[in-house]
Coordinates of C-alpha atoms in Angstrom, one line a residue:
Chain F
M1 CA -27.6 -23.1 -33.1
R2 CA -28.5 -26.5 -33.5
I3 CA -27.0 -29.3 -30.2
S4 CA -23.8 -30.6 -32.5
Q5 CA -22.4 -26.6 -32.4
L6 CA -23.8 -26.4 -28.7
A7 CA -21.5 -29.7 -27.7
A8 CA -18.7 -27.1 -29.6
A9 CA -19.3 -24.3 -28.0
T10 CA -19.4 -25.5 -24.0
E11 CA -17.3 -28.9 -24.8
V12 CA -20.2 -31.0 -23.5
P13 CA -20.2 -34.4 -25.8
V14 CA -23.8 -34.5 -27.5
A15 CA -25.4 -37.1 -25.4
T16 CA -24.7 -35.6 -22.2
I17 CA -26.8 -32.7 -23.2
K18 CA -29.0 -34.4 -23.8
Y19 CA -29.5 -35.9 -20.7
Y20 CA -29.2 -32.4 -19.2
L21 CA -32.2 -32.0 -21.7
R22 CA -33.9 -34.9 -20.0
E23 CA -33.2 -34.4 -16.2
K24 CA -34.6 -30.6 -16.7
L25 CA -31.5 -29.6 -15.6
L26 CA -31.4 -27.6 -19.2
H27 CA -34.6 -26.2 -20.8
E28 CA -35.9 -26.9 -23.9
G29 CA -34.5 -25.5 -27.1
V30 CA -37.1 -24.2 -29.9
L31 CA -38.3 -27.4 -32.5
T32 CA -37.0 -26.4 -36.5
S33 CA -38.4 -29.9 -37.5
A34 CA -39.9 -33.6 -35.4
T35 CA -36.2 -33.5 -34.5
Q36 CA -34.6 -31.0 -34.5
A37 CA -34.5 -27.9 -31.9
R38 CA -32.6 -24.3 -32.1
Y39 CA -30.5 -23.2 -29.1
D40 CA -29.0 -19.7 -28.0
D41 CA -26.5 -18.1 -25.4
S42 CA -28.9 -18.4 -23.1
H43 CA -28.0 -23.0 -23.7
V44 CA -24.5 -21.8 -23.7
R45 CA -24.2 -20.2 -20.1
R46 CA -26.8 -22.9 -18.5
L47 CA -24.5 -25.6 -19.6
K48 CA -21.4 -23.8 -18.3
L49 CA -23.0 -22.8 -15.7
I50 CA -24.2 -27.4 -14.7
R51 CA -20.7 -28.0 -15.6
A52 CA -18.9 -26.4 -12.6
L53 CA -21.4 -27.8 -10.2
I54 CA -21.5 -31.4 -11.6
G55 CA -17.6 -31.5 -12.1
T56 CA -16.2 -27.8 -9.7
A57 CA -18.5 -28.4 -7.3
G58 CA -19.2 -31.7 -7.0
L59 CA -23.1 -31.7 -6.9
S60 CA -25.2 -34.6 -8.1
V61 CA -27.6 -34.1 -10.8
S62 CA -30.6 -34.0 -8.0
A63 CA -28.7 -31.5 -5.9
T64 CA -27.7 -29.5 -9.3
R65 CA -31.6 -29.5 -9.9
E66 CA -32.3 -27.7 -6.7
V67 CA -29.8 -25.2 -7.1
L68 CA -30.5 -24.9 -10.3
L69 CA -34.6 -23.7 -9.4
G70 CA -33.4 -21.9 -6.2
L71 CA -31.2 -19.4 -8.7
E72 CA -34.7 -18.9 -10.5
N73 CA -36.2 -18.3 -7.6
P74 CA -34.8 -16.0 -5.2
R75 CA -35.9 -16.1 -1.8
E76 CA -37.4 -12.8 0.1
S77 CA -34.8 -12.8 3.7
G78 CA -31.2 -12.2 3.1
H79 CA -30.4 -15.0 5.3
D80 CA -32.1 -17.1 3.7
L81 CA -30.1 -16.9 0.9
L82 CA -27.4 -19.7 2.0
G83 CA -30.0 -22.1 2.9
I84 CA -30.5 -23.1 -0.9
A85 CA -26.2 -23.4 -1.3
H86 CA -25.9 -25.1 2.1
H87 CA -29.2 -27.3 2.1
A88 CA -27.8 -29.1 -1.8
V89 CA -24.6 -29.7 -0.5
A90 CA -25.4 -31.5 3.6
R91 CA -27.4 -34.1 3.9
T92 CA -30.3 -34.4 6.2
A93 CA -29.2 -35.6 9.3
P94 CA -31.0 -39.0 11.0
D95 CA -33.4 -37.8 13.8
D96 CA -31.1 -39.5 16.1
V97 CA -28.3 -37.8 15.0
D98 CA -25.6 -36.3 18.7
L99 CA -25.2 -32.3 17.6
S100 CA -24.0 -31.9 21.2
S101 CA -20.3 -32.4 20.2
A102 CA -20.0 -29.7 17.4
Q103 CA -23.0 -27.2 19.8
A104 CA -20.7 -27.4 22.1
L105 CA -17.5 -26.2 19.7
L106 CA -20.9 -23.3 18.5
D107 CA -21.3 -21.9 21.8
H108 CA -17.5 -22.0 22.5
W109 CA -17.1 -19.9 19.1
G110 CA -19.8 -17.3 19.6
W111 CA -20.9 -18.7 16.7
G112 CA -25.2 -19.8 18.1
A113 CA -26.3 -22.7 17.5
E114 CA -29.5 -21.0 17.4
T115 CA -29.0 -19.6 14.0
C116 CA -27.1 -22.6 13.0
D117 CA -29.1 -25.0 10.3
R118 CA -29.3 -28.5 12.2
D119 CA -28.0 -31.1 8.9
T120 CA -24.7 -28.4 8.7
Q121 CA -24.3 -28.6 12.6
A122 CA -24.7 -32.4 12.0
A123 CA -21.7 -32.3 8.2
L124 CA -19.8 -31.0 11.7
A125 CA -20.6 -33.6 14.3
R126 CA -19.9 -36.5 11.4
A127 CA -16.6 -35.2 10.5
L128 CA -15.6 -34.8 13.8
H129 CA -16.7 -38.0 14.5
G130 CA -14.9 -39.1 11.4
L131 CA -11.2 -37.8 13.1
S132 CA -11.9 -39.7 16.4
E133 CA -12.1 -43.0 14.6
A134 CA -9.3 -42.7 12.9
G135 CA -7.9 -42.1 16.0
F136 CA -6.5 -38.7 15.1
E137 CA -7.6 -36.5 18.3
A138 CA -7.4 -32.9 17.3
P139 CA -6.3 -30.5 19.5
T140 CA -8.8 -27.7 21.1
A141 CA -6.2 -25.1 19.8
L142 CA -6.2 -26.3 17.1
L143 CA -9.7 -26.5 16.4
D144 CA -10.1 -22.4 17.8
R145 CA -6.8 -21.3 15.1
Y146 CA -9.5 -22.6 12.1
A147 CA -12.3 -21.8 13.1
A148 CA -10.7 -18.1 13.6
A149 CA -9.3 -18.4 10.2
M150 CA -12.8 -19.7 8.8
Q151 CA -14.4 -16.7 11.1
D152 CA -12.2 -14.3 8.8
I153 CA -13.5 -16.4 5.3
A154 CA -17.0 -15.7 6.3
A155 CA -16.9 -12.8 7.3
A156 CA -15.3 -11.6 4.1
D157 CA -17.5 -14.2 2.1
V158 CA -20.8 -12.1 4.2
E159 CA -20.0 -8.6 3.3
S160 CA -19.2 -9.5 -0.1
V161 CA -22.7 -10.3 -1.4
P162 CA -24.1 -7.2 -3.5
T163 CA -27.3 -6.1 -2.5
D164 CA -28.5 -4.2 -5.7
S165 CA -30.6 -7.1 -5.7
P166 CA -32.2 -10.4 -4.5
E167 CA -31.0 -12.5 -8.0
A168 CA -27.5 -10.5 -7.8
A169 CA -27.2 -12.1 -4.5
M170 CA -28.4 -15.2 -4.5
R171 CA -26.5 -15.6 -7.5
H172 CA -23.3 -14.9 -5.2
V173 CA -24.3 -16.5 -2.6
V174 CA -25.5 -19.9 -4.2
L175 CA -21.9 -20.1 -6.5
G176 CA -19.6 -18.6 -3.5
T177 CA -20.3 -21.1 -1.4
L178 CA -20.4 -23.9 -3.0
L179 CA -17.4 -23.1 -6.1
M180 CA -15.5 -21.3 -3.9
E181 CA -14.7 -25.0 -1.6
P182 CA -12.4 -26.5 -4.0
V183 CA -10.4 -22.7 -4.7
L184 CA -10.6 -23.1 -0.8
L185 CA -9.4 -26.7 -0.8
A186 CA -6.8 -26.4 -3.5
M187 CA -5.0 -23.2 -1.1
R188 CA -5.1 -25.2 1.6
R189 CA -2.8 -27.5 0.5
L190 CA -0.9 -24.6 -1.3
A191 CA -0.3 -23.3 1.6
Q192 CA 0.5 -26.5 3.8
Q193 CA 3.1 -27.2 0.9
S194 CA 4.5 -23.8 1.3
A195 CA 5.0 -23.5 5.0
S196 CA 6.2 -26.8 4.9
F197 CA 8.8 -26.4 2.5
R198 CA 10.0 -23.2 5.0
R199 CA 10.0 -25.9 8.4
F200 CA 11.1 -28.7 7.0
G201 CA 13.1 -28.2 4.1
E202 CA 15.5 -31.2 2.8
T203 CA 16.1 -32.1 6.0
V204 CA 15.8 -35.2 7.4
P205 CA 13.0 -35.5 10.4
P206 CA 14.8 -36.7 13.0
E207 CA 15.2 -40.6 13.8
R208 CA 12.6 -42.7 16.4
P209 CA 13.9 -42.1 20.0
Chain H
M1 CA -13.6 -62.7 16.8
R2 CA -15.4 -64.1 13.7
I3 CA -16.5 -61.9 10.9
S4 CA -19.9 -61.4 12.0
Q5 CA -18.6 -60.3 15.4
L6 CA -16.1 -57.4 13.4
A7 CA -18.7 -56.3 11.6
A8 CA -20.9 -55.5 14.7
A9 CA -17.6 -53.7 16.3
T10 CA -17.0 -51.2 13.7
E11 CA -20.8 -50.9 12.1
V12 CA -19.1 -52.7 8.9
P13 CA -21.4 -54.8 7.4
V14 CA -20.0 -58.6 6.6
A15 CA -20.3 -58.2 3.0
T16 CA -18.4 -54.4 2.7
I17 CA -16.0 -56.4 5.1
K18 CA -15.4 -58.8 2.4
Y19 CA -15.0 -56.7 -0.4
Y20 CA -12.7 -54.6 1.5
L21 CA -10.4 -58.2 2.4
R22 CA -10.6 -58.9 -1.8
E23 CA -9.2 -55.2 -2.4
K24 CA -6.5 -55.7 0.2
L25 CA -7.1 -52.5 2.1
L26 CA -7.9 -55.1 5.1
H27 CA -5.2 -57.3 6.3
E28 CA -6.3 -61.6 6.1
G29 CA -7.7 -62.9 9.9
V30 CA -6.4 -65.9 11.1
L31 CA -7.7 -69.5 9.3
T32 CA -9.0 -70.9 12.2
S33 CA -10.6 -73.7 9.2
A34 CA -11.5 -73.6 5.1
T35 CA -13.9 -71.4 5.7
Q36 CA -13.5 -69.3 8.7
A37 CA -11.0 -67.3 10.2
R38 CA -10.2 -65.1 13.3
Y39 CA -10.1 -60.8 13.8
D40 CA -8.4 -59.1 16.3
D41 CA -8.3 -55.3 17.2
S42 CA -6.3 -54.4 14.4
H43 CA -8.9 -55.5 12.0
V44 CA -10.6 -53.0 13.6
R45 CA -8.9 -50.1 13.9
R46 CA -8.1 -50.9 10.5
L47 CA -11.5 -51.1 9.3
K48 CA -12.4 -47.2 11.1
L49 CA -9.9 -46.3 9.9
I50 CA -10.9 -47.3 6.2
R51 CA -14.9 -46.1 6.8
A52 CA -13.1 -42.6 7.6
L53 CA -11.1 -42.0 4.7
I54 CA -13.8 -43.3 2.7
G55 CA -16.8 -42.2 4.9
T56 CA -15.6 -39.1 6.0
A57 CA -13.1 -38.2 3.4
G58 CA -14.5 -39.3 0.2
L59 CA -11.8 -41.0 -1.2
S60 CA -12.2 -44.0 -4.0
V61 CA -10.7 -47.5 -3.2
S62 CA -7.8 -47.2 -5.3
A63 CA -7.0 -43.3 -3.2
T64 CA -7.8 -45.2 -0.4
R65 CA -5.2 -47.9 -0.1
E66 CA -2.6 -45.6 -1.5
V67 CA -3.3 -43.6 1.6
L68 CA -2.7 -47.3 3.9
L69 CA 0.0 -48.0 1.9
G70 CA 2.0 -44.6 2.6
L71 CA 0.9 -44.8 6.3
E72 CA 2.6 -48.5 6.3
N73 CA 5.9 -46.8 4.4
P74 CA 6.9 -43.3 5.5
R75 CA 8.7 -41.1 4.1
E76 CA 12.1 -40.2 4.3
S77 CA 11.6 -36.5 4.6
G78 CA 9.7 -34.5 6.4
H79 CA 8.2 -32.2 3.0
D80 CA 7.3 -35.4 1.1
L81 CA 5.2 -36.0 4.2
L82 CA 1.9 -33.8 2.3
G83 CA 2.5 -35.4 -1.0
I84 CA 1.2 -38.8 -0.2
A85 CA -2.0 -36.9 1.1
H86 CA -2.0 -34.3 -1.5
H87 CA -1.6 -37.1 -4.3
A88 CA -4.2 -39.3 -3.1
V89 CA -6.6 -36.3 -3.1
A90 CA -5.8 -34.2 -6.6
R91 CA -6.5 -35.6 -10.2
T92 CA -2.9 -35.7 -12.5
A93 CA -3.4 -32.6 -14.6
P94 CA -3.1 -33.1 -18.1
D95 CA 0.0 -32.6 -19.4
D96 CA -0.9 -28.7 -21.5
V97 CA -3.2 -28.0 -18.8
D98 CA -2.8 -23.6 -18.1
L99 CA -1.5 -23.5 -14.8
S100 CA -0.6 -19.5 -15.3
S101 CA -4.2 -18.0 -13.0
A102 CA -3.0 -20.1 -10.5
Q103 CA 1.3 -19.4 -10.3
A104 CA 0.2 -15.3 -10.4
L105 CA -1.3 -15.9 -7.2
L106 CA 0.9 -18.3 -6.0
D107 CA 3.7 -14.9 -6.9
H108 CA 1.6 -13.0 -5.4
W109 CA 0.8 -14.2 -2.3
G110 CA 4.8 -15.7 -2.1
W111 CA 4.1 -19.1 -1.3
G112 CA 6.9 -20.2 -4.2
A113 CA 5.2 -21.8 -6.9
E114 CA 8.5 -23.6 -7.5
T115 CA 7.4 -25.2 -4.1
C116 CA 3.8 -27.1 -4.7
D117 CA 2.9 -29.9 -6.6
R118 CA 2.3 -29.1 -10.0
D119 CA -1.4 -31.3 -9.9
T120 CA -2.3 -29.7 -6.4
Q121 CA -1.3 -26.3 -8.9
A122 CA -3.6 -27.4 -11.7
A123 CA -6.6 -28.6 -9.2
L124 CA -6.4 -24.4 -8.2
A125 CA -6.4 -23.3 -11.6
R126 CA -9.4 -26.0 -12.2
A127 CA -11.6 -24.8 -9.2
L128 CA -11.2 -21.4 -10.4
H129 CA -11.8 -21.9 -14.1
G130 CA -15.0 -23.6 -13.1
L131 CA -16.4 -20.2 -11.1
S132 CA -15.1 -18.3 -14.2
E133 CA -17.4 -20.4 -16.2
A134 CA -19.8 -20.4 -14.0
G135 CA -19.5 -16.1 -14.4
F136 CA -18.8 -15.2 -10.9
E137 CA -15.6 -13.6 -10.5
A138 CA -14.0 -13.7 -7.8
P139 CA -12.6 -9.9 -6.8
T140 CA -8.8 -10.3 -6.0
A141 CA -8.9 -8.5 -2.5
L142 CA -11.3 -11.6 -1.6
L143 CA -8.9 -14.1 -2.7
D144 CA -6.0 -12.2 -0.8
R145 CA -8.4 -12.7 2.3
Y146 CA -8.7 -16.4 1.9
A147 CA -5.1 -16.9 1.0
A148 CA -4.4 -14.9 4.4
A149 CA -6.9 -17.1 5.7
M150 CA -5.6 -20.0 4.6
Q151 CA -1.9 -19.4 5.6
D152 CA -3.0 -19.2 9.4
I153 CA -4.5 -22.3 8.5
A154 CA -1.9 -24.2 7.2
A155 CA 0.7 -22.9 9.4
A156 CA -1.3 -24.2 12.3
D157 CA -1.2 -27.8 10.4
V158 CA 2.3 -27.6 9.6
E159 CA 3.4 -26.5 13.7
S160 CA 1.3 -29.4 14.7
V161 CA 3.1 -32.0 12.9
P162 CA 4.9 -34.3 15.7
T163 CA 8.8 -34.4 15.4
D164 CA 9.1 -38.0 18.2
S165 CA 8.9 -40.5 14.7
P166 CA 8.0 -40.3 11.0
E167 CA 5.5 -43.1 11.6
A168 CA 3.6 -40.3 13.9
A169 CA 4.4 -37.7 11.5
M170 CA 2.6 -39.4 8.4
R171 CA -0.7 -40.1 10.4
H172 CA -0.9 -37.1 11.3
V173 CA 0.0 -35.4 7.8
V174 CA -2.3 -37.7 6.3
L175 CA -5.2 -37.7 8.3
G176 CA -5.5 -34.0 9.4
T177 CA -4.5 -33.1 5.5
L178 CA -7.6 -35.4 4.5
L179 CA -10.0 -35.7 7.2
M180 CA -9.8 -32.0 8.4
E181 CA -10.9 -30.9 4.8
P182 CA -14.8 -31.5 5.5
V183 CA -14.7 -30.4 9.2
L184 CA -13.3 -27.0 7.9
L185 CA -16.0 -26.9 5.4
A186 CA -18.6 -27.4 7.6
M187 CA -16.8 -24.9 10.2
R188 CA -17.3 -21.9 6.7
R189 CA -20.8 -22.7 6.2
L190 CA -21.8 -22.4 10.1
A191 CA -19.5 -19.5 10.5
Q192 CA -20.9 -17.8 7.2
Q193 CA -24.7 -18.8 8.8
S194 CA -23.2 -17.4 11.6
A195 CA -22.1 -13.8 9.7
S196 CA -25.3 -13.7 7.9
F197 CA -27.7 -13.5 10.4
R198 CA -25.4 -10.8 12.1
R199 CA -25.9 -9.2 8.7
F200 CA -29.2 -9.7 7.6
G201 CA -31.3 -11.1 11.0
E202 CA -34.8 -10.9 10.4
T203 CA -34.7 -8.0 7.5
V204 CA -35.9 -8.6 4.0
P205 CA -33.2 -7.1 1.8
P206 CA -33.7 -4.4 -0.4
E207 CA -35.7 -4.3 -3.3
R208 CA -34.7 -3.7 -6.8
P209 CA -33.7 0.0 -7.9

């Protein structure tokens, strides 16, 4: 198919497709003249994947490139699979970042700080710092309930990794980590609305004392 | 304090503070001359909150303005409290968006589609569409486990809302929804790393058949 047909098939504008070609996110088509190329189903699949990573998961172009490279080059170690996905979404933590608050929680939950990536620990420390900067003190009991729920989710995630091929495992881990995040956040908001309706219904909250 | 001291106290650059003043996110100081103003602790607290909403929760300037306005004008209804927070993070769904996949799941989980905001349902539908576009089929059993975990989290969220004043309730709901999202996502990744280490350890995944 021509680039205009590829655009129609994927609902990605021609100018955006050309940008992805220049940025090497999308592989070149087969040249049929000096200015035209022919594209196939592999381009359709790749464009849909790029759109999901950038549009749904909200990754940058460079993080998307890193994930696509990871999908093409599956790692040897099962545990390393997660590294590709987590590295794409984690900012590199500066050397002097204070991880003590995050590590104290990891120890408390028995998750083993030594098996956890430093940049992801820093993401937790930064997020907790953001809460306290905003004057929101999260009680340990609330964080413990979150941790129990997240442990269930992570167990389901890890159990569902296919073991028939490294390629399938890699694809599952990377996409299941990145693309599931907006699903989970939308689910939390809907569950909150449902729980809030049950608690508050149509009643008015009490007046200030 | 002067603007330079306000910048030092909050680690927000003077140019950024001036931008927030122009955008009316931050209230003006008291003028001490034609070109100088004096700021106080209320500016420090507000700047820390703005930084948390923009930096930690990743909100845009206009979504941040909406949240700040919401915090200053608490709603009458307990159930409406969530609206401010959810509206700030949800994109407005187009009229023709297909909500059937999201509503089927809400019914299946017993969350009551009629009590859930349309834009948030659309966020779930869009996130599920992103998964399937990328060729990732999420089994219903996996989504069900996610839903059970998110229901626990939402119950903890809603139970922890203080009822002593509408202001305190509003602040808790808005910040607890928005600023907790990066905490939860970091916790999921750390729990995955911990679970993955327990499942895969140092072993190499099986060869392709």
